[in-house]
PDB file of C-alpha atoms in Angstrom:
ATOM      1  CA  MET A   1      58.646 -79.534  68.067  1.00 56.00           C
ATOM      2  CA  GLY A   2      59.995 -77.695  71.021  1.00 87.00           C
ATOM      3  CA  PHE A   3      60.478 -80.777  73.365  1.00 97.00           C
ATOM      4  CA  HIS A   4      64.233 -79.931  73.523  1.00 97.00           C
ATOM      5  CA  SER A   5      64.336 -76.116  73.846  1.00 95.00           C
ATOM      6  CA  LYS A   6      63.204 -73.560  76.359  1.00 91.00           C
ATOM      7  CA  PRO A   7      60.779 -73.069  78.082  1.00 94.00           C
ATOM      8  CA  THR A   8      60.507 -76.964  78.364  1.00 96.00           C
ATOM      9  CA  THR A   9      62.929 -78.524  80.873  1.00 97.00           C
ATOM     10  CA  PHE A  10      65.077 -81.242  78.958  1.00 98.00           C
ATOM     11  CA  VAL A  11      68.196 -83.128  79.271  1.00 98.00           C
ATOM     12  CA  GLY A  12      70.900 -81.072  77.367  1.00 97.00           C
ATOM     13  CA  HIS A  13      74.101 -82.975  78.109  1.00 98.00           C
ATOM     14  CA  VAL A  14      75.358 -86.261  79.436  1.00 98.00           C
ATOM     15  CA  LYS A  15      78.926 -87.025  80.763  1.00 98.00           C
ATOM     16  CA  ILE A  16      80.001 -90.525  81.119  1.00 98.00           C
ATOM     17  CA  LYS A  17      83.012 -92.279  82.430  1.00 98.00           C
ATOM     18  CA  VAL A  18      85.090 -94.506  80.256  1.00 98.00           C
ATOM     19  CA  GLU A  19      87.921 -96.943  81.122  1.00 98.00           C
ATOM     20  CA  ASN A  20      90.222 -96.074  78.048  1.00 98.00           C
ATOM     21  CA  LEU A  21      89.696 -92.471  76.193  1.00 98.00           C
ATOM     22  CA  GLU A  22      91.496 -93.237  73.224  1.00 98.00           C
ATOM     23  CA  ARG A  23      89.452 -96.384  72.613  1.00 98.00           C
ATOM     24  CA  SER A  24      86.179 -94.715  73.435  1.00 98.00           C
ATOM     25  CA  LEU A  25      86.913 -91.745  71.063  1.00 98.00           C
ATOM     26  CA  LYS A  26      87.750 -94.153  68.096  1.00 98.00           C
ATOM     27  CA  TYR A  27      84.287 -95.877  68.761  1.00 98.00           C
ATOM     28  CA  TYR A  28      82.288 -92.606  69.216  1.00 98.00           C
ATOM     29  CA  GLN A  29      83.755 -91.037  66.079  1.00 98.00           C
ATOM     30  CA  GLU A  30      83.875 -94.091  63.634  1.00 97.00           C
ATOM     31  CA  VAL A  31      80.876 -95.851  64.757  1.00 98.00           C
ATOM     32  CA  ILE A  32      78.476 -93.168  66.345  1.00 98.00           C
ATOM     33  CA  GLY A  33      79.601 -90.338  64.275  1.00 97.00           C
ATOM     34  CA  PHE A  34      80.516 -87.545  66.695  1.00 98.00           C
ATOM     35  CA  ASP A  35      83.265 -84.990  66.281  1.00 97.00           C
ATOM     36  CA  ILE A  36      85.685 -83.765  68.991  1.00 98.00           C
ATOM     37  CA  LEU A  37      85.068 -80.289  70.127  1.00 98.00           C
ATOM     38  CA  GLU A  38      87.718 -80.137  72.891  1.00 97.00           C
ATOM     39  CA  GLN A  39      90.030 -82.654  74.127  1.00 97.00           C
ATOM     40  CA  THR A  40      92.519 -83.044  77.135  1.00 97.00           C
ATOM     41  CA  ASP A  41      94.425 -86.060  78.362  1.00 96.00           C
ATOM     42  CA  SER A  42      91.475 -87.517  80.357  1.00 97.00           C
ATOM     43  CA  THR A  43      88.286 -85.820  78.917  1.00 98.00           C
ATOM     44  CA  ALA A  44      86.905 -85.092  75.496  1.00 98.00           C
ATOM     45  CA  ILE A  45      83.892 -82.967  74.670  1.00 98.00           C
ATOM     46  CA  LEU A  46      81.978 -84.299  71.810  1.00 98.00           C
ATOM     47  CA  THR A  47      79.801 -82.458  69.145  1.00 97.00           C
ATOM     48  CA  THR A  48      77.703 -83.061  66.106  1.00 96.00           C
ATOM     49  CA  ASP A  49      77.412 -79.340  64.769  1.00 95.00           C
ATOM     50  CA  GLY A  50      81.050 -78.076  65.756  1.00 94.00           C
ATOM     51  CA  LYS A  51      79.449 -75.633  68.115  1.00 96.00           C
ATOM     52  CA  THR A  52      77.654 -77.286  71.046  1.00 96.00           C
ATOM     53  CA  SER A  53      78.009 -80.653  72.875  1.00 98.00           C
ATOM     54  CA  ILE A  54      75.572 -83.060  73.862  1.00 98.00           C
ATOM     55  CA  LEU A  55      77.999 -85.788  74.953  1.00 98.00           C
ATOM     56  CA  SER A  56      81.325 -85.773  77.147  1.00 98.00           C
ATOM     57  CA  LEU A  57      83.554 -88.590  78.070  1.00 98.00           C
ATOM     58  CA  VAL A  58      85.960 -88.684  81.021  1.00 98.00           C
ATOM     59  CA  GLN A  59      88.602 -91.247  81.834  1.00 98.00           C
ATOM     60  CA  PRO A  60      88.992 -90.913  85.769  1.00 97.00           C
ATOM     61  CA  GLU A  61      92.432 -91.763  87.549  1.00 96.00           C
ATOM     62  CA  ASN A  62      92.371 -95.410  88.667  1.00 96.00           C
ATOM     63  CA  VAL A  63      89.184 -96.191  86.923  1.00 97.00           C
ATOM     64  CA  ILE A  64      87.632 -99.470  87.299  1.00 96.00           C
ATOM     65  CA  PRO A  65      85.142-101.541  84.954  1.00 96.00           C
ATOM     66  CA  LYS A  66      81.489-101.110  84.955  1.00 95.00           C
ATOM     67  CA  GLN A  67      79.807-102.688  88.028  1.00 93.00           C
ATOM     68  CA  GLY A  68      76.831-104.820  87.465  1.00 92.00           C
ATOM     69  CA  ARG A  69      73.571-104.515  89.533  1.00 96.00           C
ATOM     70  CA  THR A  70      73.957-100.974  90.449  1.00 98.00           C
ATOM     71  CA  THR A  71      72.103 -97.588  90.046  1.00 98.00           C
ATOM     72  CA  GLY A  72      73.315 -95.395  87.359  1.00 98.00           C
ATOM     73  CA  LEU A  73      72.966 -95.291  83.555  1.00 98.00           C
ATOM     74  CA  TYR A  74      70.665 -97.652  81.735  1.00 98.00           C
ATOM     75  CA  HIS A  75      71.190 -95.594  78.405  1.00 98.00           C
ATOM     76  CA  PHE A  76      71.317 -92.206  77.067  1.00 98.00           C
ATOM     77  CA  ALA A  77      69.382 -91.435  74.078  1.00 98.00           C
ATOM     78  CA  ILE A  78      70.520 -89.487  70.918  1.00 98.00           C
ATOM     79  CA  LEU A  79      67.509 -88.192  68.917  1.00 98.00           C
ATOM     80  CA  MET A  80      68.132 -87.694  65.243  1.00 98.00           C
ATOM     81  CA  PRO A  81      66.251 -85.056  63.237  1.00 96.00           C
ATOM     82  CA  GLU A  82      64.920 -87.125  60.345  1.00 95.00           C
ATOM     83  CA  ARG A  83      63.819 -90.831  59.750  1.00 96.00           C
ATOM     84  CA  SER A  84      66.165 -91.126  56.835  1.00 95.00           C
ATOM     85  CA  ASP A  85      68.967 -90.178  59.368  1.00 96.00           C
ATOM     86  CA  LEU A  86      68.044 -93.406  61.242  1.00 97.00           C
ATOM     87  CA  ALA A  87      67.658 -95.399  58.214  1.00 96.00           C
ATOM     88  CA  ASN A  88      71.456 -94.053  57.135  1.00 95.00           C
ATOM     89  CA  ILE A  89      72.886 -95.212  60.390  1.00 97.00           C
ATOM     90  CA  VAL A  90      71.314 -98.471  60.095  1.00 97.00           C
ATOM     91  CA  VAL A  91      73.179 -99.006  56.848  1.00 96.00           C
ATOM     92  CA  HIS A  92      76.211 -97.704  58.407  1.00 96.00           C
ATOM     93  CA  PHE A  93      76.042-100.248  61.165  1.00 97.00           C
ATOM     94  CA  LYS A  94      75.564-102.899  58.941  1.00 96.00           C
ATOM     95  CA  GLU A  95      78.668-102.027  56.726  1.00 95.00           C
ATOM     96  CA  LYS A  96      80.669-101.890  59.857  1.00 96.00           C
ATOM     97  CA  GLY A  97      79.554-105.228  61.316  1.00 97.00           C
ATOM     98  CA  ILE A  98      77.987-103.504  64.235  1.00 97.00           C
ATOM     99  CA  ARG A  99      75.469-105.399  66.360  1.00 97.00           C
ATOM    100  CA  PHE A 100      72.450-103.591  67.878  1.00 98.00           C
ATOM    101  CA  GLY A 101      69.021-104.122  69.015  1.00 98.00           C
ATOM    102  CA  SER A 102      65.763-102.188  67.759  1.00 98.00           C
ATOM    103  CA  SER A 103      62.239-101.475  68.847  1.00 98.00           C
ATOM    104  CA  ASP A 104      59.207 -99.651  67.635  1.00 98.00           C
ATOM    105  CA  HIS A 105      57.774 -97.786  70.868  1.00 97.00           C
ATOM    106  CA  LEU A 106      54.723 -96.185  68.951  1.00 97.00           C
ATOM    107  CA  VAL A 107      56.146 -92.605  69.910  1.00 98.00           C
ATOM    108  CA  SER A 108      59.369 -93.391  68.400  1.00 98.00           C
ATOM    109  CA  GLU A 109      61.556 -95.823  66.467  1.00 98.00           C
ATOM    110  CA  ALA A 110      64.914 -96.807  68.101  1.00 98.00           C
ATOM    111  CA  LEU A 111      68.053 -98.554  67.852  1.00 98.00           C
ATOM    112  CA  TYR A 112      70.150 -99.904  71.025  1.00 98.00           C
ATOM    113  CA  LEU A 113      73.862-100.826  71.521  1.00 98.00           C
ATOM    114  CA  ASN A 114      76.546-100.470  74.036  1.00 98.00           C
ATOM    115  CA  ASP A 115      79.753 -98.540  73.706  1.00 98.00           C
ATOM    116  CA  PRO A 116      83.150-100.487  74.379  1.00 98.00           C
ATOM    117  CA  ASP A 117      82.683 -99.935  78.218  1.00 98.00           C
ATOM    118  CA  GLY A 118      79.009-101.228  78.257  1.00 97.00           C
ATOM    119  CA  ASN A 119      77.552 -97.821  78.630  1.00 98.00           C
ATOM    120  CA  GLY A 120      73.985 -98.127  77.022  1.00 98.00           C
ATOM    121  CA  ILE A 121      73.101 -95.863  73.945  1.00 98.00           C
ATOM    122  CA  GLU A 122      69.886 -95.609  72.175  1.00 98.00           C
ATOM    123  CA  ILE A 123      69.641 -93.796  68.841  1.00 98.00           C
ATOM    124  CA  TYR A 124      66.129 -92.935  67.833  1.00 98.00           C
ATOM    125  CA  ILE A 125      63.727 -90.639  65.840  1.00 98.00           C
ATOM    126  CA  ASP A 126      60.206 -89.418  67.066  1.00 98.00           C
ATOM    127  CA  ARG A 127      57.147 -89.933  65.390  1.00 97.00           C
ATOM    128  CA  GLU A 128      54.901 -86.921  64.726  1.00 97.00           C
ATOM    129  CA  PRO A 129      53.388 -86.140  68.249  1.00 97.00           C
ATOM    130  CA  SER A 130      49.973 -85.904  66.597  1.00 96.00           C
ATOM    131  CA  LYS A 131      50.319 -89.676  66.207  1.00 96.00           C
ATOM    132  CA  TRP A 132      51.144 -90.184  69.942  1.00 98.00           C
ATOM    133  CA  SER A 133      48.056 -91.878  71.871  1.00 97.00           C
ATOM    134  CA  TRP A 134      47.405 -90.248  75.074  1.00 97.00           C
ATOM    135  CA  ARG A 135      45.049 -91.733  77.849  1.00 95.00           C
ATOM    136  CA  GLY A 136      44.450 -89.087  80.143  1.00 94.00           C
ATOM    137  CA  GLU A 137      47.937 -87.903  81.437  1.00 95.00           C
ATOM    138  CA  GLU A 138      49.706 -91.098  80.331  1.00 97.00           C
ATOM    139  CA  VAL A 139      51.051 -91.608  76.650  1.00 97.00           C
ATOM    140  CA  ALA A 140      50.981 -95.150  75.130  1.00 97.00           C
ATOM    141  CA  MET A 141      54.470 -96.760  74.486  1.00 96.00           C
ATOM    142  CA  THR A 142      55.130-100.212  73.746  1.00 94.00           C
ATOM    143  CA  VAL A 143      58.050-102.495  72.723  1.00 94.00           C
ATOM    144  CA  ASP A 144      57.041-103.818  69.213  1.00 96.00           C
ATOM    145  CA  PRO A 145      59.497-105.006  66.436  1.00 97.00           C
ATOM    146  CA  LEU A 146      60.841-102.212  64.253  1.00 98.00           C
ATOM    147  CA  ASP A 147      59.913-102.506  60.659  1.00 98.00           C
ATOM    148  CA  PHE A 148      63.336-102.289  58.849  1.00 97.00           C
ATOM    149  CA  LYS A 149      61.984-102.622  55.401  1.00 97.00           C
ATOM    150  CA  ASN A 150      59.749 -99.775  55.847  1.00 97.00           C
ATOM    151  CA  LEU A 151      62.510 -97.675  57.537  1.00 97.00           C
ATOM    152  CA  LEU A 152      65.128 -98.355  54.821  1.00 96.00           C
ATOM    153  CA  THR A 153      62.590 -96.813  52.068  1.00 96.00           C
ATOM    154  CA  THR A 154      63.954 -93.647  53.471  1.00 95.00           C
ATOM    155  CA  VAL A 155      67.491 -94.015  52.591  1.00 93.00           C
ATOM    156  CA  VAL A 156      68.583 -91.403  50.186  1.00 82.00           C
ATOM    157  CA  PRO A 157      70.074 -93.064  47.125  1.00 82.00           C
ATOM    158  CA  GLY A 158      73.955 -92.251  46.711  1.00 77.00           C
ATOM    159  CA  LYS A 159      74.079 -90.536  50.063  1.00 78.00           C
ATOM    160  CA  SER A 160      76.677 -92.144  52.188  1.00 79.00           C
ATOM    161  CA  TRP A 161      76.938 -91.800  56.031  1.00 88.00           C
ATOM    162  CA  GLN A 162      78.611 -88.685  57.047  1.00 90.00           C
ATOM    163  CA  GLY A 163      78.237 -88.894  60.839  1.00 95.00           C
ATOM    164  CA  MET A 164      75.668 -87.469  63.147  1.00 97.00           C
ATOM    165  CA  PRO A 165      73.674 -84.825  61.346  1.00 95.00           C
ATOM    166  CA  GLU A 166      73.431 -81.213  62.755  1.00 93.00           C
ATOM    167  CA  GLY A 167      70.171 -80.928  64.639  1.00 94.00           C
ATOM    168  CA  THR A 168      70.976 -84.096  66.755  1.00 97.00           C
ATOM    169  CA  VAL A 169      70.154 -83.569  70.320  1.00 98.00           C
ATOM    170  CA  MET A 170      70.083 -85.518  73.668  1.00 98.00           C
ATOM    171  CA  GLY A 171      66.650 -86.814  73.602  1.00 98.00           C
ATOM    172  CA  HIS A 172      66.451 -88.362  76.880  1.00 98.00           C
ATOM    173  CA  ILE A 173      68.157 -90.575  79.648  1.00 98.00           C
ATOM    174  CA  HIS A 174      67.084 -93.567  81.353  1.00 98.00           C
ATOM    175  CA  LEU A 175      68.449 -94.482  84.686  1.00 98.00           C
ATOM    176  CA  HIS A 176      68.608 -97.589  87.029  1.00 98.00           C
ATOM    177  CA  VAL A 177      67.317 -96.641  90.575  1.00 98.00           C
ATOM    178  CA  SER A 178      67.096 -98.309  93.818  1.00 98.00           C
ATOM    179  CA  GLU A 179      63.237 -97.644  94.318  1.00 98.00           C
ATOM    180  CA  LEU A 180      60.531 -95.682  92.789  1.00 98.00           C
ATOM    181  CA  LYS A 181      58.680 -93.846  95.509  1.00 97.00           C
ATOM    182  CA  LYS A 182      61.340 -91.508  96.624  1.00 98.00           C
ATOM    183  CA  THR A 183      62.577 -91.270  93.213  1.00 98.00           C
ATOM    184  CA  GLU A 184      58.989 -90.130  91.822  1.00 98.00           C
ATOM    185  CA  GLU A 185      58.981 -87.353  94.766  1.00 98.00           C
ATOM    186  CA  PHE A 186      62.410 -86.192  93.768  1.00 98.00           C
ATOM    187  CA  TYR A 187      61.584 -85.774  90.098  1.00 98.00           C
ATOM    188  CA  VAL A 188      58.099 -84.517  90.339  1.00 98.00           C
ATOM    189  CA  LYS A 189      57.991 -82.496  93.424  1.00 98.00           C
ATOM    190  CA  GLY A 190      61.543 -81.474  93.246  1.00 98.00           C
ATOM    191  CA  LEU A 191      62.499 -81.007  89.696  1.00 98.00           C
ATOM    192  CA  GLY A 192      58.850 -80.256  88.345  1.00 97.00           C
ATOM    193  CA  PHE A 193      58.490 -83.323  85.997  1.00 98.00           C
ATOM    194  CA  ASP A 194      55.253 -84.999  85.154  1.00 98.00           C
ATOM    195  CA  VAL A 195      54.800 -88.792  85.134  1.00 98.00           C
ATOM    196  CA  VAL A 196      53.642 -89.735  81.482  1.00 98.00           C
ATOM    197  CA  ASN A 197      53.847 -93.620  81.662  1.00 97.00           C
ATOM    198  CA  ARG A 198      54.146 -96.080  84.446  1.00 95.00           C
ATOM    199  CA  TYR A 199      55.562 -99.474  83.351  1.00 92.00           C
ATOM    200  CA  GLY A 200      53.838-101.678  86.183  1.00 88.00           C
ATOM    201  CA  ALA A 201      55.714-101.236  89.432  1.00 91.00           C
ATOM    202  CA  GLN A 202      59.136-101.474  87.753  1.00 96.00           C
ATOM    203  CA  ALA A 203      59.578 -98.115  85.778  1.00 97.00           C
ATOM    204  CA  LEU A 204      58.404 -94.532  85.413  1.00 98.00           C
ATOM    205  CA  PHE A 205      58.713 -92.174  82.353  1.00 98.00           C
ATOM    206  CA  LEU A 206      58.780 -88.697  83.111  1.00 98.00           C
ATOM    207  CA  SER A 207      58.728 -85.268  80.976  1.00 98.00           C
ATOM    208  CA  THR A 208      57.826 -81.847  80.901  1.00 97.00           C
ATOM    209  CA  GLY A 209      55.753 -80.065  78.004  1.00 96.00           C
ATOM    210  CA  LYS A 210      53.902 -83.410  77.135  1.00 97.00           C
ATOM    211  CA  TYR A 211      57.048 -85.207  75.549  1.00 98.00           C
ATOM    212  CA  HIS A 212      56.792 -88.989  75.640  1.00 98.00           C
ATOM    213  CA  HIS A 213      59.809 -88.773  78.167  1.00 98.00           C
ATOM    214  CA  HIS A 214      62.742 -86.872  78.913  1.00 98.00           C
ATOM    215  CA  ILE A 215      63.758 -89.059  81.712  1.00 98.00           C
ATOM    216  CA  GLY A 216      63.188 -92.917  82.435  1.00 98.00           C
ATOM    217  CA  VAL A 217      63.731 -94.672  85.582  1.00 98.00           C
ATOM    218  CA  ASN A 218      63.545 -98.382  86.462  1.00 98.00           C
ATOM    219  CA  THR A 219      64.414-100.738  89.213  1.00 98.00           C
ATOM    220  CA  TRP A 220      65.496-103.707  86.757  1.00 97.00           C
ATOM    221  CA  ASN A 221      68.864-103.838  88.575  1.00 97.00           C
ATOM    222  CA  GLY A 222      66.981-104.652  91.813  1.00 97.00           C
ATOM    223  CA  VAL A 223      64.974-102.747  94.549  1.00 97.00           C
ATOM    224  CA  GLY A 224      67.788-101.560  96.892  1.00 97.00           C
ATOM    225  CA  ALA A 225      70.507-101.728  94.251  1.00 97.00           C
ATOM    226  CA  PRO A 226      73.651 -99.909  95.410  1.00 97.00           C
ATOM    227  CA  THR A 227      75.148 -96.836  94.143  1.00 97.00           C
ATOM    228  CA  PRO A 228      78.261 -97.749  91.988  1.00 97.00           C
ATOM    229  CA  PRO A 229      81.821 -96.924  93.156  1.00 96.00           C
ATOM    230  CA  GLU A 230      82.784 -93.283  92.234  1.00 94.00           C
ATOM    231  CA  LYS A 231      85.780 -94.478  89.809  1.00 95.00           C
ATOM    232  CA  SER A 232      83.659 -97.026  87.977  1.00 97.00           C
ATOM    233  CA  VAL A 233      82.700 -96.714  84.407  1.00 98.00           C
ATOM    234  CA  GLY A 234      79.083 -95.273  83.799  1.00 98.00           C
ATOM    235  CA  LEU A 235      77.250 -92.010  84.468  1.00 98.00           C
ATOM    236  CA  GLU A 236      79.140 -89.052  85.697  1.00 98.00           C
ATOM    237  CA  SER A 237      76.377 -86.547  85.445  1.00 98.00           C
ATOM    238  CA  PHE A 238      73.493 -85.321  83.352  1.00 98.00           C
ATOM    239  CA  SER A 239      72.493 -81.904  82.843  1.00 98.00           C
ATOM    240  CA  LEU A 240      68.938 -80.392  82.719  1.00 98.00           C
ATOM    241  CA  ILE A 241      68.429 -77.178  80.791  1.00 97.00           C
ATOM    242  CA  LEU A 242      65.902 -74.914  82.895  1.00 97.00           C
ATOM    243  CA  PRO A 243      64.092 -72.259  81.273  1.00 95.00           C
ATOM    244  CA  ASN A 244      65.690 -69.361  83.478  1.00 95.00           C
ATOM    245  CA  GLU A 245      67.339 -68.420  86.636  1.00 95.00           C
ATOM    246  CA  GLU A 246      64.003 -67.859  88.355  1.00 96.00           C
ATOM    247  CA  ALA A 247      62.922 -71.496  87.464  1.00 96.00           C
ATOM    248  CA  ARG A 248      66.312 -72.855  88.844  1.00 96.00           C
ATOM    249  CA  LYS A 249      65.799 -70.893  92.175  1.00 95.00           C
ATOM    250  CA  LYS A 250      62.329 -72.437  92.465  1.00 97.00           C
ATOM    251  CA  ILE A 251      63.531 -75.897  91.792  1.00 97.00           C
ATOM    252  CA  VAL A 252      66.260 -75.463  94.231  1.00 97.00           C
ATOM    253  CA  SER A 253      63.663 -74.504  96.828  1.00 97.00           C
ATOM    254  CA  ASN A 254      61.459 -77.451  96.058  1.00 98.00           C
ATOM    255  CA  LEU A 255      64.356 -79.847  96.133  1.00 98.00           C
ATOM    256  CA  GLN A 256      65.286 -78.524  99.575  1.00 96.00           C
ATOM    257  CA  LYS A 257      61.710 -78.762 100.803  1.00 97.00           C
ATOM    258  CA  ILE A 258      61.623 -82.453 100.212  1.00 97.00           C
ATOM    259  CA  GLY A 259      65.139 -82.997 101.857  1.00 96.00           C
ATOM    260  CA  ALA A 260      67.450 -83.208  98.890  1.00 96.00           C
ATOM    261  CA  ASN A 261      70.970 -81.564  98.978  1.00 94.00           C
ATOM    262  CA  VAL A 262      71.731 -78.870  96.431  1.00 96.00           C
ATOM    263  CA  LEU A 263      75.503 -77.897  96.044  1.00 96.00           C
ATOM    264  CA  GLU A 264      76.745 -74.853  94.227  1.00 92.00           C
ATOM    265  CA  GLU A 265      79.971 -75.833  92.263  1.00 86.00           C
ATOM    266  CA  SER A 266      81.695 -73.425  89.833  1.00 81.00           C
ATOM    267  CA  ASN A 267      78.515 -71.457  89.185  1.00 80.00           C
ATOM    268  CA  ASN A 268      76.524 -74.697  88.741  1.00 87.00           C
ATOM    269  CA  PHE A 269      74.076 -76.072  90.882  1.00 96.00           C
ATOM    270  CA  ILE A 270      74.416 -80.018  91.628  1.00 98.00           C
ATOM    271  CA  THR A 271      72.048 -82.422  93.057  1.00 98.00           C
ATOM    272  CA  TYR A 272      71.598 -86.165  93.278  1.00 98.00           C
ATOM    273  CA  ASP A 273      68.493 -88.311  93.122  1.00 98.00           C
ATOM    274  CA  PRO A 274      67.781 -90.901  95.785  1.00 98.00           C
ATOM    275  CA  SER A 275      69.952 -93.261  94.165  1.00 98.00           C
ATOM    276  CA  GLY A 276      72.958 -91.113  93.929  1.00 97.00           C
ATOM    277  CA  ASN A 277      72.630 -90.149  90.061  1.00 98.00           C
ATOM    278  CA  ARG A 278      74.175 -86.756  89.703  1.00 98.00           C
ATOM    279  CA  VAL A 279      72.196 -83.995  88.246  1.00 98.00           C
ATOM    280  CA  VAL A 280      73.480 -80.488  86.961  1.00 98.00           C
ATOM    281  CA  LEU A 281      70.901 -77.828  87.028  1.00 98.00           C
ATOM    282  CA  ALA A 282      71.783 -75.561  84.016  1.00 96.00           C
ATOM    283  CA  VAL A 283      70.194 -72.510  82.615  1.00 93.00           C
TER     284      VAL A 283
END
């Protein structure tokens, strides 16, 4: 559908910090269904197709547990290709005794759970965009119960869970932030996203290319929530995939115009949103 490929700007990769890499790898392989693409003593790059990565894990030196009531990761969201894939992972979770939440958002059907460190994970499938309801520039989203009876009719008989399917992508990321005004300026004027849904005065959903959202931000940990300590479990960074080098130059200029710092590190451009969330500007 083009929401996670160029020329759309989208979240291509998320890197999270964990307390125990061995424990986390067991979880992400056996429960979530990733494979390891590359690994060191302190990092692991995970894959679903054996070639590319949408998620990495890092165990920092002197790591500390996830800190509550801070900015940072609310959840990263893994988008599966087919509705039957979501049904299959529901069966898989039930067989392994994994507890999870769920919701029907009108635009999507989603499952929610936390990894062993409390990092939030959403696993979802999109409904056809033709079924999304737009009111002007805003798309209708809600939090309704998921119809498991209907979902499970798509399970393929005799086909067991084989891990995350090829074609799985990082669908979006949802962040805790300390306030919304400067955050909106950063993502809209700086990074070029459009606001596609406002959840009262508590959350914003942003996208490019008329997706329901590539980025969500909320103040549910409190207005003025502090940035977490650098060594704590949680978000290390997320990467935005930009259409081309010209687009990146324009975004860097726009960020600088609104007073955001942009750093160049190892041929990558790095910036931070007003709440300290680290963003990698990739091409």
